[in-house]
Short mmCIF file of N, CA, C and O in Angstrom, two decimals:
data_model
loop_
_atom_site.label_atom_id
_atom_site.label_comp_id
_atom_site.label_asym_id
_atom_site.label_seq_id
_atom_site.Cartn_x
_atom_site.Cartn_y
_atom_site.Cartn_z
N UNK B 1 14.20 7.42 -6.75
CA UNK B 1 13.63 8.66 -6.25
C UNK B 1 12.52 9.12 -7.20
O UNK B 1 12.52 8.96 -8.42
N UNK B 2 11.44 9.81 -6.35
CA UNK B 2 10.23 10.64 -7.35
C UNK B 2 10.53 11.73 -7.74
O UNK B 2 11.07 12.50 -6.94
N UNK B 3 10.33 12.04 -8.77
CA UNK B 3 10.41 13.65 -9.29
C UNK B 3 9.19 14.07 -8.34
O UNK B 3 8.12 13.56 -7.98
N UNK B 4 10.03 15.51 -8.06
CA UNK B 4 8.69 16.17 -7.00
C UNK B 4 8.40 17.27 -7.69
O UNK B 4 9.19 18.02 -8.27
N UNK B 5 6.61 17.39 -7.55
CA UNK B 5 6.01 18.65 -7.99
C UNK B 5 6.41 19.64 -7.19
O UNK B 5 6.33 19.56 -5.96
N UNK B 6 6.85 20.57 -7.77
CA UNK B 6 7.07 22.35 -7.51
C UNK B 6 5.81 22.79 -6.41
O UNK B 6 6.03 23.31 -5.32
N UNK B 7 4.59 22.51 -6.89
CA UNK B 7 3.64 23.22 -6.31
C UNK B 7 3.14 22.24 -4.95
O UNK B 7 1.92 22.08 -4.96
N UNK B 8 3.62 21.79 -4.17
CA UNK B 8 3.04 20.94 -3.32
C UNK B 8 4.27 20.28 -2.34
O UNK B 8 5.26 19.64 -2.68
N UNK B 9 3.80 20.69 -0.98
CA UNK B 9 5.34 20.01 0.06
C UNK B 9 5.67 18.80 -0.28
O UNK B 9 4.79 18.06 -0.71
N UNK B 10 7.21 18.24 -0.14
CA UNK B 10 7.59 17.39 -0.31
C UNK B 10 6.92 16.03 0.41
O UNK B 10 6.85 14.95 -0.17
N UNK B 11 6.48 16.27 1.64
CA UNK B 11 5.86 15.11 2.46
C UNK B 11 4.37 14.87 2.47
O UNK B 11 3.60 14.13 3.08
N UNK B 12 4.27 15.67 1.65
CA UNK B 12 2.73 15.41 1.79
C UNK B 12 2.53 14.36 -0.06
O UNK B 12 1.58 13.67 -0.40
N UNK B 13 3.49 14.58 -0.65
CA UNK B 13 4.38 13.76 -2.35
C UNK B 13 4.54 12.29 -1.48
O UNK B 13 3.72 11.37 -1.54
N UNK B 14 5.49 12.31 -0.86
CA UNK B 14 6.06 10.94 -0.20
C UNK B 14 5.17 10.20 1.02
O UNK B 14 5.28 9.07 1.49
N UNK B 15 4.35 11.17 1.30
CA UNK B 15 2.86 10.14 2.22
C UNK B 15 1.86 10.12 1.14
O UNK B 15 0.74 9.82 1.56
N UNK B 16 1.94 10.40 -0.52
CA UNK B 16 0.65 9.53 -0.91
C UNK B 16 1.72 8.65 -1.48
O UNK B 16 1.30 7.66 -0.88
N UNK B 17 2.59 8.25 -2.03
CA UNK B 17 3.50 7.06 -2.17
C UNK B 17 3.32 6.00 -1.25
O UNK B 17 3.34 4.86 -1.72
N UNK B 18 3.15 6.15 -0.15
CA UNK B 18 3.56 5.14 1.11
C UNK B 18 1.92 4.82 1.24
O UNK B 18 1.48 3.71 1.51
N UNK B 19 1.13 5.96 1.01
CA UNK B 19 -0.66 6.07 0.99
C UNK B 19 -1.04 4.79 -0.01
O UNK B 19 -1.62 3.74 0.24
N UNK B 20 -0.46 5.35 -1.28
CA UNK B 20 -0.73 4.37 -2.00
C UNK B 20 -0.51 2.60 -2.23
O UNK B 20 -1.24 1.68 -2.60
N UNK B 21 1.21 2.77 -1.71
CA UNK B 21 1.89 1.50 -1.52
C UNK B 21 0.53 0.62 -0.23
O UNK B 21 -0.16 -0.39 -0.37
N UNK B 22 0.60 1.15 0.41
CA UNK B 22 -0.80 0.92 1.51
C UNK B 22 -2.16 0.11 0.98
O UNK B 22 -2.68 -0.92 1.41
N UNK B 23 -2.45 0.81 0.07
CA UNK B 23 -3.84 0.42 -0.50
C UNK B 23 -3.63 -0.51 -1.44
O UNK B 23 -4.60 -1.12 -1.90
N UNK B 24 -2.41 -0.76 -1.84
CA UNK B 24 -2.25 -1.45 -3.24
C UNK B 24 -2.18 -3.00 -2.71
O UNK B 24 -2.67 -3.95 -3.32
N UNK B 25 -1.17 -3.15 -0.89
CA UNK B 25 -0.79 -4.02 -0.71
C UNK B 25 0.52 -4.19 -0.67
O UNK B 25 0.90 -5.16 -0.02
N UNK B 26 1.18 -3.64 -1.07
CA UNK B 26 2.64 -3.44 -0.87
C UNK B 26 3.31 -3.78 0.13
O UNK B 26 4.17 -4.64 0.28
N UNK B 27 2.54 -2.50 1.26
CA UNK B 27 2.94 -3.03 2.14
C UNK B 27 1.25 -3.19 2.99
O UNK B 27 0.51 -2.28 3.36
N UNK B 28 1.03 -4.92 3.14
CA UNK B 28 0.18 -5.03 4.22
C UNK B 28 -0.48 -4.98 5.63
O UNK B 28 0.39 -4.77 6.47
N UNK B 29 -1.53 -5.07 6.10
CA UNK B 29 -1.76 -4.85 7.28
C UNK B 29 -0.91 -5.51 8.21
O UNK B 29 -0.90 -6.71 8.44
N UNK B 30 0.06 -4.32 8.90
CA UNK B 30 0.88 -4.88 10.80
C UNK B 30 2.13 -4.94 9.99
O UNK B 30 3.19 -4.99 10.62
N UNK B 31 2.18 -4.95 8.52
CA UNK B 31 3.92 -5.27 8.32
C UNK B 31 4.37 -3.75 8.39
O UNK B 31 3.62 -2.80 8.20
N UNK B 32 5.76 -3.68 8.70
CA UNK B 32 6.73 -2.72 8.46
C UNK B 32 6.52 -1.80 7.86
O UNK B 32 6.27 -2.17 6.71
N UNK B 33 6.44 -0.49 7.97
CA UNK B 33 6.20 0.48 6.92
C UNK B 33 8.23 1.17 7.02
O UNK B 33 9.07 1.16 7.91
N UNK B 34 8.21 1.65 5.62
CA UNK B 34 9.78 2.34 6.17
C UNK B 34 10.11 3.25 7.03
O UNK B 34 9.53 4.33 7.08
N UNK B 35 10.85 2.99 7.62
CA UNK B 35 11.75 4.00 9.06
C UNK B 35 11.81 5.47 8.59
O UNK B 35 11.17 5.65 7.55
N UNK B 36 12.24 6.28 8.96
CA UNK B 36 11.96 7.55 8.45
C UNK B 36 13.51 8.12 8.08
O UNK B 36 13.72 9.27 7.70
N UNK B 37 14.51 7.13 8.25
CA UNK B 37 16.05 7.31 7.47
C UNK B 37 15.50 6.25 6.32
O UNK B 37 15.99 6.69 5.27
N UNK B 38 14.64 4.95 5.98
CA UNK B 38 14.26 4.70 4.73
C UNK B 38 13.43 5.39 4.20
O UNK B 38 12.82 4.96 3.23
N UNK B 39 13.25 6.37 4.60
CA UNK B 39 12.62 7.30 3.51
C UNK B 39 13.35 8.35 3.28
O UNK B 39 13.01 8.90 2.23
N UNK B 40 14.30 8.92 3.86
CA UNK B 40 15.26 9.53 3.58
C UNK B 40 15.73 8.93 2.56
O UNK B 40 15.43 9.56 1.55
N UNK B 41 16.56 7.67 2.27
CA UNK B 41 17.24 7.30 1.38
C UNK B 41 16.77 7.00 0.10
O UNK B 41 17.57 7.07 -0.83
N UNK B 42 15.49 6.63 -0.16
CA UNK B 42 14.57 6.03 -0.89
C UNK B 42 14.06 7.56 -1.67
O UNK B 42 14.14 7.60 -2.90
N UNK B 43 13.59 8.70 -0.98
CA UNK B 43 13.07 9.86 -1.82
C UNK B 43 14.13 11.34 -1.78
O UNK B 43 13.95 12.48 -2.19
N UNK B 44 15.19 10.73 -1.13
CA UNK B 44 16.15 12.03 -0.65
C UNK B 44 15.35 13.01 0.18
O UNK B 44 15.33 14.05 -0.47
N UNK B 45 14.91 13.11 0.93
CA UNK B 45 14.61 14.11 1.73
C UNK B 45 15.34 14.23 3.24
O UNK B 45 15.92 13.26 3.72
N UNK B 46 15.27 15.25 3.80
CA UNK B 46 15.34 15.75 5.46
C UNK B 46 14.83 15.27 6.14
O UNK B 46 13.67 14.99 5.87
N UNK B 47 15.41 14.86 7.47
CA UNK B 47 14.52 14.03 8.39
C UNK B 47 13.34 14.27 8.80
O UNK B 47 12.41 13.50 9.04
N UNK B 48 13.44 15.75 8.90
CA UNK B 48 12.14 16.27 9.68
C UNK B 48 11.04 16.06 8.56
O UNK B 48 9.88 15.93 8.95
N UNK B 49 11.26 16.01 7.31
CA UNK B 49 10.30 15.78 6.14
C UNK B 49 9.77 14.29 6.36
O UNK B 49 8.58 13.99 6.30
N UNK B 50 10.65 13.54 6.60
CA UNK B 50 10.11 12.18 6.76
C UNK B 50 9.25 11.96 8.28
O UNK B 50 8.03 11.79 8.31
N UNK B 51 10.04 11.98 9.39
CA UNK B 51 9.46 12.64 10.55
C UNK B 51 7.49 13.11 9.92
O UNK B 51 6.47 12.42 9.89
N UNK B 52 7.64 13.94 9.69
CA UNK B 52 6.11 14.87 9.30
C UNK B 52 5.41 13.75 8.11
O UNK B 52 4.19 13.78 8.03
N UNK B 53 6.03 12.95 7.35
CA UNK B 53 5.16 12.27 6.58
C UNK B 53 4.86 11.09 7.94
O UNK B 53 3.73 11.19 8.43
N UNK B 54 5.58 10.25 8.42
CA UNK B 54 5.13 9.58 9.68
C UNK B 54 4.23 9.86 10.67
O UNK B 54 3.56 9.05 11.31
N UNK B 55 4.25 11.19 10.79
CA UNK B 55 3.38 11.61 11.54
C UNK B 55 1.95 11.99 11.21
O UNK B 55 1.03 12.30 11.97
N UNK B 56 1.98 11.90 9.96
CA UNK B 56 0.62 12.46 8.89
C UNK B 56 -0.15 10.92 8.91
O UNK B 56 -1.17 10.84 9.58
N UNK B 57 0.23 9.98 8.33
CA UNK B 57 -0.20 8.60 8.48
C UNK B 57 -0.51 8.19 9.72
O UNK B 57 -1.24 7.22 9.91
N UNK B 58 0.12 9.05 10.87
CA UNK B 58 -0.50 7.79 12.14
C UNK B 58 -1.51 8.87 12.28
O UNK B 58 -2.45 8.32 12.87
N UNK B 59 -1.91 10.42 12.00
CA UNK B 59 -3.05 11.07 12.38
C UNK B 59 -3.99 10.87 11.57
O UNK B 59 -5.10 11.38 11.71
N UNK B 60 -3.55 9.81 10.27
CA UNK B 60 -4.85 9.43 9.68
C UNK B 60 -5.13 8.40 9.55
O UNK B 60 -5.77 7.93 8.61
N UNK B 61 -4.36 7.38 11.29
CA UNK B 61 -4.66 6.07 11.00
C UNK B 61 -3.86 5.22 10.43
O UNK B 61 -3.32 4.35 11.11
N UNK B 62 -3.70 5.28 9.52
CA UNK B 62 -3.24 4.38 8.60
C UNK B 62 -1.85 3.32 9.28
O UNK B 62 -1.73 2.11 9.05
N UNK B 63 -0.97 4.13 10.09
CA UNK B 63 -0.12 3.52 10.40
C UNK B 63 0.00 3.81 12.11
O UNK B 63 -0.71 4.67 12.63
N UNK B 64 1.19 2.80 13.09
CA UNK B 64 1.07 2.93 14.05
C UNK B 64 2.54 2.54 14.51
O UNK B 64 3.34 1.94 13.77
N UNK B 65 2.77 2.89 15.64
CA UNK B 65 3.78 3.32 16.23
C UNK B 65 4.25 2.17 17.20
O UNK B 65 3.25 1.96 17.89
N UNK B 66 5.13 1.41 17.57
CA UNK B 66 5.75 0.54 18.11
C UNK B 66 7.13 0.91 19.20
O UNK B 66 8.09 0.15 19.23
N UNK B 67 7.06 2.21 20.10
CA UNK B 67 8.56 2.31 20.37
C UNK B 67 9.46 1.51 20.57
O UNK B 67 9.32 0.75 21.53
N UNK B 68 10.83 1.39 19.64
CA UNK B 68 11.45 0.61 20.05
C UNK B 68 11.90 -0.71 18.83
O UNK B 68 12.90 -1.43 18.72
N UNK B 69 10.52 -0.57 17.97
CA UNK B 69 10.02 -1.84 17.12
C UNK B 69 10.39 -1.21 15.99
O UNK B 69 11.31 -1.70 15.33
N UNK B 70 9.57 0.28 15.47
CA UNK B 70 9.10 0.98 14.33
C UNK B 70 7.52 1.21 13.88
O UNK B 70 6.80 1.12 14.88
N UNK B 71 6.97 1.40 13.00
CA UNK B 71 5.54 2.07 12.59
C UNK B 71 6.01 0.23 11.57
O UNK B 71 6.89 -0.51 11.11
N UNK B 72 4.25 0.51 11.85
CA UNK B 72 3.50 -0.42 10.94
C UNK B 72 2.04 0.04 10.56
O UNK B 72 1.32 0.80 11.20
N UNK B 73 1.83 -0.46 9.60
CA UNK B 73 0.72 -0.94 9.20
C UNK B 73 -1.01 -1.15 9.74
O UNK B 73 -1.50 -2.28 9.72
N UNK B 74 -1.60 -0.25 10.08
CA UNK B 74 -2.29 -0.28 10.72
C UNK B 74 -3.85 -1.30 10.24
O UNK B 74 -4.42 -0.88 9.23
N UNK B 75 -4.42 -2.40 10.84
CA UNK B 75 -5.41 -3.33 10.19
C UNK B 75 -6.55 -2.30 9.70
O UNK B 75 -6.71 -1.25 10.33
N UNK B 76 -7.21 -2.55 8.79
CA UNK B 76 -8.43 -2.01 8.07
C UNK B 76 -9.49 -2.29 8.59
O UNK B 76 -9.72 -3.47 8.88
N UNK B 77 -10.35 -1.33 8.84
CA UNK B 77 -11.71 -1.51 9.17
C UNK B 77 -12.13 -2.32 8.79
O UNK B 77 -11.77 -2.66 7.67
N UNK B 78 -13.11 -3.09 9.49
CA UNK B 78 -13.94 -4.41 8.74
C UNK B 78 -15.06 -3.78 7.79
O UNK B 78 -15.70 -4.54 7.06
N UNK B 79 -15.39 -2.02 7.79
CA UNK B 79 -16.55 -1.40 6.97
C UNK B 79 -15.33 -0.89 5.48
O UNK B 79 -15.87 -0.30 4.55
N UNK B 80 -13.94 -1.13 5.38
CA UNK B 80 -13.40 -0.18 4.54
C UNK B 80 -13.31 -1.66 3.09
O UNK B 80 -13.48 -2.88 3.08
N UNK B 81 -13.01 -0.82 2.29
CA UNK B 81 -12.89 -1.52 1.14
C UNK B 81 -11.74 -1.94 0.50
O UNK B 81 -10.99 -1.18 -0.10
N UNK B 82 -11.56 -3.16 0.63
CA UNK B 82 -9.83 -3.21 0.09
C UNK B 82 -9.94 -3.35 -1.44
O UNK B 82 -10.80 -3.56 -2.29
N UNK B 83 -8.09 -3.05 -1.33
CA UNK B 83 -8.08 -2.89 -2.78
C UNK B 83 -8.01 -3.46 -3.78
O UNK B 83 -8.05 -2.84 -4.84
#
């Protein structure tokens, strides 16, 4: 688990984690990103916290939605810069 800053929501802490894991490669383009009970377990939070970090990543792209499957990994622009 992350120690969480006082001054700043919990999900917006645990979507630059998953932000970052993203850019680093961690997790790559189309693979698996974690379920939103693995992020429960992984940072201790409330569903609806994880819920709202899932939902922050697919409104910025980054990840995408599979019903049925789970969220993945959304491919990178051919103009963006990897990392």
């Amino acid at each position: 688990m992350i120690e969480f800053a006082p001054d700043q929501p919990r999900w917006r802490q645990v979507a630059e984690v998953v932000r970052e894991r993203i850019a680093d490669g961690t997790y790559p383009p189309r693979s698996r990103v974690p379920s939103v009970l693995q992020l429960q377990a992984e940072f201790g939070i409330a569903t609806a916290t994880g819920q709202k970090v899932h939902r922050a990543l697919r409104d910025e792209g980054l990840i995408y939605t599979e019903p049925g499957l789970g969220s993945f990994v959304a491919d990178r622009p051919a103009d963006s810069p990897t990392p």
